[in-house]
Amino acid sequence: MRIVRRPGAFVCGIDAAMDVIGGKWKVLILWALNERTCRFGELRRAVPGVTEKVLSSHLKELEDDGIVHREVYAEVPPRVEYSLTPLGLSLNAALEPLGAWGRDHIYRGAGADPVPSGAEGAAEPVAGLGQP
């Protein structure tokens, strides 16, 4: 596991968390890996719009931060799978309220009443927002 990128420079906990999950794609990568272990190509399809270079870079950073585990299998051709570590699972749990807030915000913007998280008979998720 890698040491914090900016030791001592954090103003608060949010600052430290954003250092790990900052960027357009990292949270979406985390949500995709929350569903199941994925290979690189599966992740690329699960996060439409991300380039191979950016996905590779973000996976490396998440691995360095101890959020993602990279498993290389000694096969021909080589197989590599990515999964969340226990730290990554706890980070996703911390992001769940943010996802609920985002869903409520989108529903309000669409003129609908907000849907409480976990409510029975809740409306279908908005495309592209995914549910934990």
C-alpha positions as a printed NumPy array, in Angstrom:
array([[  0.   ,   0.   ,   0.   ],
       [  1.216,   3.449,  -0.863],
       [  1.65 ,   6.292,   1.589],
       [ -0.613,   9.34 ,   1.24 ],
       [  0.293,  11.487,  -1.76 ],
       [  0.313,  14.766,   0.176],
       [  1.367,  13.925,   3.725],
       [  0.43 ,  16.654,   6.168],
       [ -1.156,  18.858,   3.524],
       [ -4.776,  17.847,   4.141],
       [ -7.119,  20.47 ,   5.541],
       [ -9.848,  17.999,   6.571],
       [-11.146,  14.475,   5.992],
       [-13.005,  15.497,   2.835],
       [ -9.735,  16.805,   1.409],
       [ -8.046,  13.465,   2.12 ],
       [-10.95 ,  11.487,   0.621],
       [-11.023,  13.656,  -2.502],
       [ -7.308,  13.022,  -2.952],
       [ -8.162,   9.327,  -3.324],
       [-11.398,   9.557,  -5.36 ],
       [-10.857,  12.839,  -7.194],
       [-11.312,  12.865, -10.928],
       [-14.142,  12.164, -13.302],
       [-13.859,   8.373, -13.431],
       [-12.636,   6.947, -10.114],
       [-16.005,   6.83 ,  -8.384],
       [-17.548,   5.143, -11.43 ],
       [-14.747,   2.571, -11.416],
       [-15.431,   1.93 ,  -7.723],
       [-19.156,   1.419,  -8.362],
       [-18.424,  -0.998, -11.213],
       [-16.071,  -3.009,  -8.996],
       [-18.653,  -2.982,  -6.204],
       [-20.817,  -5.214,  -8.386],
       [-18.139,  -7.84 ,  -9.056],
       [-14.514,  -8.56 ,  -9.885],
       [-13.731,  -7.343, -13.417],
       [-11.107,  -7.646, -16.063],
       [ -9.802,  -4.483, -17.741],
       [-12.048,  -4.777, -20.799],
       [-15.112,  -5.382, -18.644],
       [-14.335,  -2.264, -16.641],
       [-13.882,  -0.237, -19.802],
       [-17.335,  -1.313, -20.995],
       [-18.841,  -0.666, -17.544],
       [-17.541,   2.916, -17.549],
       [-18.484,   4.268, -20.987],
       [-16.39 ,   7.169, -22.183],
       [-13.233,   6.404, -20.215],
       [-10.101,   5.938, -22.33 ],
       [ -7.759,   2.997, -21.86 ],
       [ -4.975,   5.347, -20.75 ],
       [ -7.094,   7.058, -18.084],
       [ -8.62 ,   3.778, -16.857],
       [ -5.167,   2.229, -16.561],
       [ -3.835,   5.287, -14.732],
       [ -6.782,   5.445, -12.313],
       [ -6.586,   1.712, -11.567],
       [ -2.882,   2.083, -10.77 ],
       [ -3.578,   5.035,  -8.444],
       [ -6.418,   3.173,  -6.715],
       [ -4.17 ,   0.134,  -6.336],
       [ -1.389,   2.301,  -4.872],
       [ -3.894,   3.771,  -2.393],
       [ -4.965,   0.275,  -1.292],
       [ -8.501,   0.641,  -2.682],
       [ -8.236,  -1.832,  -5.589],
       [ -6.547,  -5.239,  -5.697],
       [ -4.942,  -6.36 ,  -8.968],
       [ -4.664, -10.128,  -9.37 ],
       [ -2.425, -11.471, -12.154],
       [ -2.938, -15.111, -13.091],
       [ -0.011, -17.099, -14.494],
       [ -1.804, -18.221, -17.636],
       [ -1.223, -17.923, -21.331],
       [ -2.49 , -15.443, -22.308],
       [ -2.123, -13.645, -18.966],
       [ -5.338, -12.798, -17.14 ],
       [ -5.631,  -9.792, -14.813],
       [ -8.634,  -9.133, -12.583],
       [ -9.463,  -6.124, -10.439],
       [-11.477,  -6.178,  -7.224],
       [-12.073,  -3.957,  -4.223],
       [-10.025,  -4.396,  -1.077],
       [-11.726,  -4.14 ,   2.333],
       [-10.658,  -0.474,   2.324],
       [-12.292,  -0.062,  -1.102],
       [-15.502,  -1.671,   0.154],
       [-15.573,   0.733,   3.112],
       [-15.014,   3.654,   0.727],
       [-17.967,   2.528,  -1.4  ],
       [-20.092,   2.295,   1.748],
       [-19.107,   5.875,   2.553],
       [-20.107,   6.936,  -0.982],
       [-23.611,   5.393,  -0.744],
       [-25.173,   8.489,   0.895],
       [-23.644,  10.653,  -1.827],
       [-25.226,   8.401,  -4.464],
       [-28.583,   8.649,  -2.695],
       [-28.28 ,  12.43 ,  -2.627],
       [-27.477,  12.425,  -6.355],
       [-30.511,  10.28 ,  -7.179],
       [-32.767,  12.571,  -5.11 ],
       [-31.284,  15.62 ,  -6.832],
       [-31.911,  14.143, -10.301],
       [-35.491,  13.188,  -9.441],
       [-36.155,  16.689,  -8.092],
       [-34.738,  18.16 , -11.283],
       [-37.091,  15.95 , -13.3  ],
       [-40.074,  17.332, -11.346],
       [-40.679,  14.113,  -9.422],
       [-40.772,  13.705,  -5.67 ],
       [-37.498,  12.438,  -4.221],
       [-37.393,   8.689,  -3.733],
       [-36.089,   7.611,  -0.329],
       [-33.199,   5.162,  -0.531],
       [-34.343,   1.581,  -0.035],
       [-38.021,   2.503,  -0.424],
       [-40.223,  -0.319,  -1.604],
       [-41.759,   0.318,  -5.   ],
       [-39.168,   2.98 ,  -5.748],
       [-38.854,   4.215,  -9.276],
       [-36.269,   2.725, -11.57 ],
       [-32.791,   4.296, -11.354],
       [-31.914,   7.023, -13.817],
       [-29.806,   5.617, -16.654],
       [-26.105,   5.913, -15.962],
       [-26.435,   6.621, -12.239],
       [-26.258,   3.01 , -11.057],
       [-27.378,   1.857,  -7.635],
       [-25.084,   0.437,  -4.954]])
